[in-house]
Structure formats: C-alpha cells, structure tokens
PDB file of C-alpha atoms in Angstrom:
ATOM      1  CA  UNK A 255      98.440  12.974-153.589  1.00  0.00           C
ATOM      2  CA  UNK A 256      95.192  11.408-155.249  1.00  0.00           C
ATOM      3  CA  UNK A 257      96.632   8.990-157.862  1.00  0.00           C
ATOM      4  CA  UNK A 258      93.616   7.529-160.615  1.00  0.00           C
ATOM      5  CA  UNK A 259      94.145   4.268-161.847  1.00  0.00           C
ATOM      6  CA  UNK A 260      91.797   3.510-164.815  1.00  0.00           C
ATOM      7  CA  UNK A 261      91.330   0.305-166.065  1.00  0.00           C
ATOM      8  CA  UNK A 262      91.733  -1.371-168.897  1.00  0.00           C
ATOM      9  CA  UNK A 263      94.792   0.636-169.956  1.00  0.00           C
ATOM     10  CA  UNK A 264      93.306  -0.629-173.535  1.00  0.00           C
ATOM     11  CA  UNK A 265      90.346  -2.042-175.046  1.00  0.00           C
ATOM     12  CA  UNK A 266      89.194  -2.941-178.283  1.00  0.00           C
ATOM     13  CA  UNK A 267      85.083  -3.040-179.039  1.00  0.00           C
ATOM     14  CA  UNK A 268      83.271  -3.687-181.741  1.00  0.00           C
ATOM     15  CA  UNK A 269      81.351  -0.510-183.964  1.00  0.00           C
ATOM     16  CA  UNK A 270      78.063  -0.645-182.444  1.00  0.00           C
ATOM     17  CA  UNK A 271      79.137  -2.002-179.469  1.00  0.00           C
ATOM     18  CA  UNK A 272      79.158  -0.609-175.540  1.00  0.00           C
ATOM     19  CA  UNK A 273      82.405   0.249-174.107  1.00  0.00           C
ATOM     20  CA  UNK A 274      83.643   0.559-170.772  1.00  0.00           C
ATOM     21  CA  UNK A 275      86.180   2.305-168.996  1.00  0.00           C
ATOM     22  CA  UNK A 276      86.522   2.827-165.517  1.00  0.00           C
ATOM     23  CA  UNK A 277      88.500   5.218-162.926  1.00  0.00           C
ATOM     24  CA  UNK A 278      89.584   4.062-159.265  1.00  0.00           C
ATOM     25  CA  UNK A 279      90.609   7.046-157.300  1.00  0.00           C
ATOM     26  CA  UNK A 280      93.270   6.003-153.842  1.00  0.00           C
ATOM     27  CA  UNK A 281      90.979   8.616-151.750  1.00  0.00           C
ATOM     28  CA  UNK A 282      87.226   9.757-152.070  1.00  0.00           C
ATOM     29  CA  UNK A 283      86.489  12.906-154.230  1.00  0.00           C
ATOM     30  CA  UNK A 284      83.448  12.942-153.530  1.00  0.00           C
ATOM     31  CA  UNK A 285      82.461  16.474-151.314  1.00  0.00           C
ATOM     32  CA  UNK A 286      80.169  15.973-148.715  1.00  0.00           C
ATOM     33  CA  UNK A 287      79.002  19.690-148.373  1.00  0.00           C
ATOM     34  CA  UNK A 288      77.464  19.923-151.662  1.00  0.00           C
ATOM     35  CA  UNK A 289      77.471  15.658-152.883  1.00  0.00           C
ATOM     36  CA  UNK A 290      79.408  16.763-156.221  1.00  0.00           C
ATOM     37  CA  UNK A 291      81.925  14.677-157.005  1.00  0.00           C
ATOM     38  CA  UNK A 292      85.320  16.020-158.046  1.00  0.00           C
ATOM     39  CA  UNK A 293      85.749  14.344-161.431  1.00  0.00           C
ATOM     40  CA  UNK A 294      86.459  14.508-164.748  1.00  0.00           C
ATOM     41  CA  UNK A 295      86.613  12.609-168.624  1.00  0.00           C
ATOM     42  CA  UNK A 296      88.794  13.477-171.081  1.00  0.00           C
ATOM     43  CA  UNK A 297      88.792  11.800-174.917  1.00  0.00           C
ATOM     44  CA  UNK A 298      92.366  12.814-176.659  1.00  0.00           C
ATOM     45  CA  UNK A 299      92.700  12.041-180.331  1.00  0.00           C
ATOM     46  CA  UNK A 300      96.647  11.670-181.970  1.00  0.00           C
ATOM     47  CA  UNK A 301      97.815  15.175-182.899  1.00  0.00           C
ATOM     48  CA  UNK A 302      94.964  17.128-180.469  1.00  0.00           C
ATOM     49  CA  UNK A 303      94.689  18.624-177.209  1.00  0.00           C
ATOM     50  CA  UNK A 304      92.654  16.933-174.941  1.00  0.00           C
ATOM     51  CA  UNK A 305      88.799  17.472-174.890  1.00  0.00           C
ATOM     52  CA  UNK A 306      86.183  17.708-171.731  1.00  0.00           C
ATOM     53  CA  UNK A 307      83.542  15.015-172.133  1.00  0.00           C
ATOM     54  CA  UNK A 308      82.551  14.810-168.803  1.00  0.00           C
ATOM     55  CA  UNK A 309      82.411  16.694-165.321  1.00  0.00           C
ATOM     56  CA  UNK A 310      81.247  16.122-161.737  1.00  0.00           C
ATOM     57  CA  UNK A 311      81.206  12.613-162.777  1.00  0.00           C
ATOM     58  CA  UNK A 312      78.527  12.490-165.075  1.00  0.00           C
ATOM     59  CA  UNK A 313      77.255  16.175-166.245  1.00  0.00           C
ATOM     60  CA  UNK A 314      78.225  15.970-170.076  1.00  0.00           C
ATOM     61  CA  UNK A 315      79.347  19.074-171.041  1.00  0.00           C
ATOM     62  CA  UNK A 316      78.017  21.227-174.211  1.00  0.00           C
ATOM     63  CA  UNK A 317      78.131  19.441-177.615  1.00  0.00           C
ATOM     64  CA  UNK A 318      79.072  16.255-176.489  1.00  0.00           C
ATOM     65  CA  UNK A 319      77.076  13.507-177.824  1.00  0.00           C
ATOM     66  CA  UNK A 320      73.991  11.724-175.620  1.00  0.00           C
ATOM     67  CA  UNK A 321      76.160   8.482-176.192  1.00  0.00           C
ATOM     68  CA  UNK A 322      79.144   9.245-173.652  1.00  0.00           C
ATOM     69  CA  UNK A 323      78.204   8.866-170.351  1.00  0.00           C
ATOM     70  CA  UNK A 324      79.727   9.023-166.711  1.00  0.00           C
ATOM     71  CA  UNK A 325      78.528   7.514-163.571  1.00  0.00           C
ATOM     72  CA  UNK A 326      79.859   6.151-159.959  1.00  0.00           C
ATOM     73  CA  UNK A 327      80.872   8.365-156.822  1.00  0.00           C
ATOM     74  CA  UNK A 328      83.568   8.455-154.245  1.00  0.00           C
ATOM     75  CA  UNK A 329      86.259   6.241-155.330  1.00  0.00           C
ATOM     76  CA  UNK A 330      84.893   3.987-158.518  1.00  0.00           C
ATOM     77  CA  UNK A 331      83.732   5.578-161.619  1.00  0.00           C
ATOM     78  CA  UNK A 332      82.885   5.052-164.870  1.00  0.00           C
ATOM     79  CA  UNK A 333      82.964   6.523-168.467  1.00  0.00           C
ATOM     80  CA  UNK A 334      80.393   4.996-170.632  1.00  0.00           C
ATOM     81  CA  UNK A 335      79.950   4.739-174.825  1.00  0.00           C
ATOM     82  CA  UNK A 336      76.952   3.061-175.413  1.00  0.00           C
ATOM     83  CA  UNK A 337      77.377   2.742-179.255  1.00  0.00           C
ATOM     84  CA  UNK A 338      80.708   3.065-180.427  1.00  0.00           C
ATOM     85  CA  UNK A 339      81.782   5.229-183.936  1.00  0.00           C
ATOM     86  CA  UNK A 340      84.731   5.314-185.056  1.00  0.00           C
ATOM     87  CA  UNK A 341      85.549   8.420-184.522  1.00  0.00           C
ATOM     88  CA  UNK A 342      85.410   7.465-180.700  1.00  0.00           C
ATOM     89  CA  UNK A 343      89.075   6.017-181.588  1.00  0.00           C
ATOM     90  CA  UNK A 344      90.946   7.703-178.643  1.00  0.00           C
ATOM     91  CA  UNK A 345      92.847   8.031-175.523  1.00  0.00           C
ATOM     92  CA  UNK A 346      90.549   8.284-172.606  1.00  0.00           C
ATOM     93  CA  UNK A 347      91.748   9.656-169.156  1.00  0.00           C
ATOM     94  CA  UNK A 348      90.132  10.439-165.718  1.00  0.00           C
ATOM     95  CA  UNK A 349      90.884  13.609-163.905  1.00  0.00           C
ATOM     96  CA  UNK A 350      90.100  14.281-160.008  1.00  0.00           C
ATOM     97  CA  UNK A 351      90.151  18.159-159.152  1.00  0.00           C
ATOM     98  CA  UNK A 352      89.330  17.548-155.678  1.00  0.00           C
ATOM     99  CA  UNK A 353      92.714  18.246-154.328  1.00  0.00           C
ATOM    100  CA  UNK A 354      94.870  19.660-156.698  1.00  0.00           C
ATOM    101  CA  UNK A 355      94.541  17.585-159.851  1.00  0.00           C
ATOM    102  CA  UNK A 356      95.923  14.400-161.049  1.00  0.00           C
ATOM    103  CA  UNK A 357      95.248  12.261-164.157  1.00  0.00           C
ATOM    104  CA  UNK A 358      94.555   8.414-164.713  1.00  0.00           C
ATOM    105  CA  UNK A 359      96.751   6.911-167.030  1.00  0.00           C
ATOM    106  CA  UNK A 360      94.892   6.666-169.987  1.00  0.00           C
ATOM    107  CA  UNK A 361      92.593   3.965-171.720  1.00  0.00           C
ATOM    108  CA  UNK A 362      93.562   3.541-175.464  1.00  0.00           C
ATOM    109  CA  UNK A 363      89.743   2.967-177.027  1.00  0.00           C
ATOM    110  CA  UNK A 364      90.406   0.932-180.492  1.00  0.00           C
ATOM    111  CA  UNK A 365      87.651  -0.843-182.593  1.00  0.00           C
ATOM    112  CA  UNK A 366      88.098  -4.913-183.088  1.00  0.00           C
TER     113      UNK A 366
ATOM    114  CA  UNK B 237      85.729  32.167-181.254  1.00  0.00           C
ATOM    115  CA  UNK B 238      86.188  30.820-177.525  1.00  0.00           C
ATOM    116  CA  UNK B 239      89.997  29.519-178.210  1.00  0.00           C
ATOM    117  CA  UNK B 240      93.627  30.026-176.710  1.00  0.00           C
ATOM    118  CA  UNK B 241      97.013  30.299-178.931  1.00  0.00           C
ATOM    119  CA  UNK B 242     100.318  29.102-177.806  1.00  0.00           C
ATOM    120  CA  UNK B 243     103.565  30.583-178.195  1.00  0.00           C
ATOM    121  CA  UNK B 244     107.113  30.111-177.531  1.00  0.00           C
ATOM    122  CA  UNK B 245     108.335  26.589-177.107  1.00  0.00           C
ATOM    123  CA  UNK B 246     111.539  25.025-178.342  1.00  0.00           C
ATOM    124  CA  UNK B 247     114.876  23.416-178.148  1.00  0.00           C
ATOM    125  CA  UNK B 248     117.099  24.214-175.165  1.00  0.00           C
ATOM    126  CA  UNK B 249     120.204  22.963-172.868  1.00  0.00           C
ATOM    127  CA  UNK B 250     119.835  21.672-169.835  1.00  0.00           C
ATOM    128  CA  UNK B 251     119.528  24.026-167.300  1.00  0.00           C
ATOM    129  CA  UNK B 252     118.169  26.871-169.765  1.00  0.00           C
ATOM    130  CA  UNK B 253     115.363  28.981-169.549  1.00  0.00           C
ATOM    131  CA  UNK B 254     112.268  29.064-171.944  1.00  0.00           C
ATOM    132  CA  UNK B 255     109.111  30.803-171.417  1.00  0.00           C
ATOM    133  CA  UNK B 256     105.633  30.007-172.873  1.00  0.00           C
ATOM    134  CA  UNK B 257     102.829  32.494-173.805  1.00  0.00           C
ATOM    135  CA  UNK B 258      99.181  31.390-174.074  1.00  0.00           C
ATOM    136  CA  UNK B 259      96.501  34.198-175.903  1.00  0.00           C
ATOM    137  CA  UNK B 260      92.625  34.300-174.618  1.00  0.00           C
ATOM    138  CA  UNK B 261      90.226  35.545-177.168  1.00  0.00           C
ATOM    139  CA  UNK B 262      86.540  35.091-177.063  1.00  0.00           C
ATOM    140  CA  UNK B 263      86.161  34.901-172.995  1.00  0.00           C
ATOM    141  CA  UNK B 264      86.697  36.967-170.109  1.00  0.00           C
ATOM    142  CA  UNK B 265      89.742  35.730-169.187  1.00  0.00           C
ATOM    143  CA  UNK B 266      90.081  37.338-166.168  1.00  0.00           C
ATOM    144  CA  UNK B 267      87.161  35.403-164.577  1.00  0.00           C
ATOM    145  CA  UNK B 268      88.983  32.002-165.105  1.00  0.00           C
ATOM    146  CA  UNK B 269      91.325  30.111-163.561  1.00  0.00           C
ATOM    147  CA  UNK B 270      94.258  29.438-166.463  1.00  0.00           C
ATOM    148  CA  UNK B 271      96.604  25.990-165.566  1.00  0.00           C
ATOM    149  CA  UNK B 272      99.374  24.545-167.742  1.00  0.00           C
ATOM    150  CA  UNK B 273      99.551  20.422-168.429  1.00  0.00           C
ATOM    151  CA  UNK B 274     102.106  18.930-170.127  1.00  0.00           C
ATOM    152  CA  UNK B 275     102.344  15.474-171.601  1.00  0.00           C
ATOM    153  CA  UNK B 276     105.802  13.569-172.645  1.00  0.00           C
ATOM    154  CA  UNK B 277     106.310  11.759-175.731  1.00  0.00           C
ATOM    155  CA  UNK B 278     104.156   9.088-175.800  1.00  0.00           C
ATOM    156  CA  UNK B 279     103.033   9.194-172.108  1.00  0.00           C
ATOM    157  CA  UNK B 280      99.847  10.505-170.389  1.00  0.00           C
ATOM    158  CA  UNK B 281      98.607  13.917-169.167  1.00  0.00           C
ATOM    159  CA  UNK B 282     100.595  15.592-166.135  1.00  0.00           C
ATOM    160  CA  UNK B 283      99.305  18.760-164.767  1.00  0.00           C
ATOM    161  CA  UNK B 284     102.134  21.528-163.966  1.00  0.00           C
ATOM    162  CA  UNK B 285     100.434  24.551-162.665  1.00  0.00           C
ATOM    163  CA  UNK B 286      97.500  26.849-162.032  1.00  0.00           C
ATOM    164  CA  UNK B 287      96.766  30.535-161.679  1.00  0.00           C
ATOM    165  CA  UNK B 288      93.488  32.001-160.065  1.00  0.00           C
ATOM    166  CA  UNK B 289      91.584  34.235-162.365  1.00  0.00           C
ATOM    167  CA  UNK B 290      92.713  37.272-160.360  1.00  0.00           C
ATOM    168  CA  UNK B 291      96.304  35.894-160.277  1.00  0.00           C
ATOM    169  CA  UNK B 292      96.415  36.372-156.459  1.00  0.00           C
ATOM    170  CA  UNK B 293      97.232  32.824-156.126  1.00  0.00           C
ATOM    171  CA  UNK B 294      99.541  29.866-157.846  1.00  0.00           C
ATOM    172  CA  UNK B 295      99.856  26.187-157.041  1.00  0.00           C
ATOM    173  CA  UNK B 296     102.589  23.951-158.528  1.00  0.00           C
ATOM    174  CA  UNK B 297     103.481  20.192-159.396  1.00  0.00           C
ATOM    175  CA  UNK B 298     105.589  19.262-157.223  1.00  0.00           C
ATOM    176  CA  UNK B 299     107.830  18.432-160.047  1.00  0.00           C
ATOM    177  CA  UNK B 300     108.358  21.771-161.089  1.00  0.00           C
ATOM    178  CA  UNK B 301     108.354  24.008-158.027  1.00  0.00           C
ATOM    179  CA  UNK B 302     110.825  26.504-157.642  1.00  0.00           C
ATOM    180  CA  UNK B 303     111.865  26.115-161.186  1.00  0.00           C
ATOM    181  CA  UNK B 304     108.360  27.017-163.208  1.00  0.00           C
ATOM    182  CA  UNK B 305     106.502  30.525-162.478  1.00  0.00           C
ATOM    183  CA  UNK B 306     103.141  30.802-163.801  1.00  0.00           C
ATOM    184  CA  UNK B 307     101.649  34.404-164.383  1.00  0.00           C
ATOM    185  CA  UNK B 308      98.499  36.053-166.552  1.00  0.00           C
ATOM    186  CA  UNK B 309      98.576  39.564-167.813  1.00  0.00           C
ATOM    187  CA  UNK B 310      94.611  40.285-167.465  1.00  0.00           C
ATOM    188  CA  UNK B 311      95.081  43.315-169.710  1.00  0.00           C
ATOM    189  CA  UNK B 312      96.222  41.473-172.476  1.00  0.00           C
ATOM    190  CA  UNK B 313      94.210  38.098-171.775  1.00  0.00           C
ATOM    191  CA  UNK B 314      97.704  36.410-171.685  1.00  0.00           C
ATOM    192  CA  UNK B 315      98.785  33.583-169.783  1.00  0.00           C
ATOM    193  CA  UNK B 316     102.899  32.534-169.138  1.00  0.00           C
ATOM    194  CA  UNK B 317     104.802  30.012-167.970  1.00  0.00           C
ATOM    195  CA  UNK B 318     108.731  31.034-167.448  1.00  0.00           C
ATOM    196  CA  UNK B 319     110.530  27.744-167.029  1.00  0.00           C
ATOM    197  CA  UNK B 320     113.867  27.799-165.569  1.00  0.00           C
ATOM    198  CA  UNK B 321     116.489  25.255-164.342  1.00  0.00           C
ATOM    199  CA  UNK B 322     115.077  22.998-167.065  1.00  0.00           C
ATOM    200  CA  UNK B 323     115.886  18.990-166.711  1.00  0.00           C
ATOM    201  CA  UNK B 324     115.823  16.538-169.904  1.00  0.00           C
ATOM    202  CA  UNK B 325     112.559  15.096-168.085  1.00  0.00           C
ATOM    203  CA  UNK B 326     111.010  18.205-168.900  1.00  0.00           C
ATOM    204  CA  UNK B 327     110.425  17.656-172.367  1.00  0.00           C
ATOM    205  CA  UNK B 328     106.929  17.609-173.198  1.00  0.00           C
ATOM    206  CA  UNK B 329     104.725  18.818-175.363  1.00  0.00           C
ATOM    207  CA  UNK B 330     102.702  21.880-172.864  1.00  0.00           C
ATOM    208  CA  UNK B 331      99.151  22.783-173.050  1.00  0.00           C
ATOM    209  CA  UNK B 332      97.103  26.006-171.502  1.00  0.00           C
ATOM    210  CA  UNK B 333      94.053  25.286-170.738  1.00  0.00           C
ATOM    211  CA  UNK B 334      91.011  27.487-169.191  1.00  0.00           C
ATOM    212  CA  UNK B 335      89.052  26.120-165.587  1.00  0.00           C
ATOM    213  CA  UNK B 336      85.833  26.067-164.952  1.00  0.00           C
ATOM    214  CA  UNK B 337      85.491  28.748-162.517  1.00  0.00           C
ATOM    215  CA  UNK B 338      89.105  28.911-160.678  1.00  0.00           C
ATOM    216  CA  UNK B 339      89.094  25.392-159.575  1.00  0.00           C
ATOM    217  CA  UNK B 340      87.176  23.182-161.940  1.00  0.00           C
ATOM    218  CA  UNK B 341      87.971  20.950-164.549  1.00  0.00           C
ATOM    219  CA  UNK B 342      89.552  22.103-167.890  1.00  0.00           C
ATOM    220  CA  UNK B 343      87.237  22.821-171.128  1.00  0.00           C
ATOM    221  CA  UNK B 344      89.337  24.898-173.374  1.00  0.00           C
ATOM    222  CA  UNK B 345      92.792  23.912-174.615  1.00  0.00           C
ATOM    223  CA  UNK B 346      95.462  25.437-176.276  1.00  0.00           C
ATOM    224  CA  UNK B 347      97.333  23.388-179.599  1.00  0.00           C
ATOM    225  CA  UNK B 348     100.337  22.881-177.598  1.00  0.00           C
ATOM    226  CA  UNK B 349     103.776  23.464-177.718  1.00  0.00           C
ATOM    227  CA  UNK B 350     106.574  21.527-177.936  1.00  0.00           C
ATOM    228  CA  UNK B 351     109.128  22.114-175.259  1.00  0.00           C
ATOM    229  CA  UNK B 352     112.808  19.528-175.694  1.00  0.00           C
ATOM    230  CA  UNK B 353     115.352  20.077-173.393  1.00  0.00           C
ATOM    231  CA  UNK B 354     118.679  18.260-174.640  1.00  0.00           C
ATOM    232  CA  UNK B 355     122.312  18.748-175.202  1.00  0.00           C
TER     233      UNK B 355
END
C-alpha cells in the first residue's frame, strides 16, 4: 500500500501570511503514460465533509480560490496558501489515487 | 443542486448489521464511480470502498473485506453500503462521495453519518 505522510501534522501562520504543507508519498504516483500525477488536496472544516481543492497535483478544481495552490511530482508535493484568511482554518490532507487510495494524516492549519 | 444525502447510520452491537443509503440528485449518477470513506472520532480520513459507475466492479479496504458490500441502484441514483460482522473499531462517522470519472479523486460529499458500534 501507498502510505502519505504530510508534514507538519500542524502549523500555525500568521493572516496574510504563506503557508505550507507538504505530502511525501512511500512510492511514485506519478504515471508515466500520460505524466499526470495521481494526487489529491483536501481542506476539512469541524462539522463538514471534506472538500476537493486540488487534483493531479496542482489543477484547482471549480470555485476554489487563485490563492490555494499545488505543486511537486512523483513522491514530494506540496499544497500552497499564499495569503492566508481565516476561513482557511482547517484540516488539510493529501490523497494518492494511483493505486487504490490512501490519505495523509492531516495538517491542522491554525492562525498565530 | 449537484449534492448526495445520507441515510441510515446508528447505534449497534458488536457483530450487528447496519446498512447505509446515499441519494444522487443533480448528476448522472450512473456515469460515476461512488466510494465510501469513513473517519473515527477525532482521527483522519480512511477510505472503505468503491463501486464503478456501472457497478460491474468493487474494491475494498482491506479492513473491511468480507464484512462490507458496496452496491448502487442506477435506477434510483442510490448508493449502499451493508455492513456486517461489525467490530467496535468500526465506529466512524461514513461519508459517500462521487469520483471523478470511475477512478479519480472525490469532489462531491455526502453530510455523513454516524455509525457506533458498542455494547
């Protein structure tokens, strides 16, 4: 099995401020017949299901705002918010779908 | 309205049965892969299952195997999951969500149900 190890399990930034989360996969989900990588973002608030930010890697999907953004490829990714609000507040997980599917463990987002 | 409504949930014995329903409505359901994820009190996400938007296939968790069946009635946009055998590690609150295509990521969610398995 793929296991996702994000890191750091929690961070606390500034409003304004850049944060950074990042995603380790154990094997490469990155498929070389068509270069997409197998991976997903998720942003869960307390009390909600969670939401799809981001998808092969970086594609943002509809109605999420230009601030969230995802980059990397093969094993080391990265969800970006270049500005944080506060109603970024949230529990942020990775998701590989490039062999069944697994989740990280979750980054809890907080503002100092 | 693009959205899916749970059903069912609950408290139950070990080793009881429960079964979840999950209603489509503003999609074609039967062009999407449909999975169930689960999450424990206070712990992260854990997928359990998947069915192909045709329903000709399903792939399990490990974890539940041979105890869960996933199903989708295409005629009535519904998606299940019949849980049997259940263990107290079971409890979780359990979310249907729709793929992108049949194997993609997951971009519609259900509210969730709560599912407690205790004596």
């Amino acid at each position: 099995d793929i296991v996702l190890t994000q890191s750091p399990d929690s961070l606390a930034v500034s409003l304004g401020e850049r944060a950074t989360i990042n995603c380790k996969s154990s094997q490469s989900v990155l498929y070389s017949s068509n270069n997409n990588n197998y991976l997903a973002w998720y942003q869960q608030k307390p009390g909600q299901p969670p939401k799809l930010l981001i998808y092969w890697a970086s594609t943002r999907e509809s109605g999420v705002p230009d601030r969230f953004s995802g980059s990397g490829s093969g094993t080391d990714f990265t969800l970006t918010i270049s500005s944080l609000q506060a109603e970024d507040v949230a529990v942020y997980y990775c998701q590989q779908y490039y062999s069944s599917y697994t989740f990280g463990q979750g980054t809890t987002l907080e503002i100092k | 309205q693009v959205q899916l409504v749970q059903s069912g949930g609950g408290v139950v014995q070990p080793g009881g049965s429960l079964k979840l329903s999950c209603a489509a409505s503003g999609f074609t359901f039967r062009s999407y892969g449909m999975h169930w994820v689960r999450q424990a009190p206070g712990k992260g996400l854990a997928w359990v299952a998947m069915t192909r938007s045709d329903g000709s296939n399903e792939y399990y968790a490990d974890s539940v195997k041979g105890r869960f069946t996933i199903s989708r009635d295409n005629s009535k946009n519904t998606l299940y999951l019949q849980m049997n055998s259940l263990r107290v590690e079971d409890t979780a609150i359990y979310y249907c969500a729709k793929g992108i295509g049949n194997y993609g990521p997951f971009n519609i969610w259900g509210q969730g149900t709560m599912v407690t398995v205790s004596s």
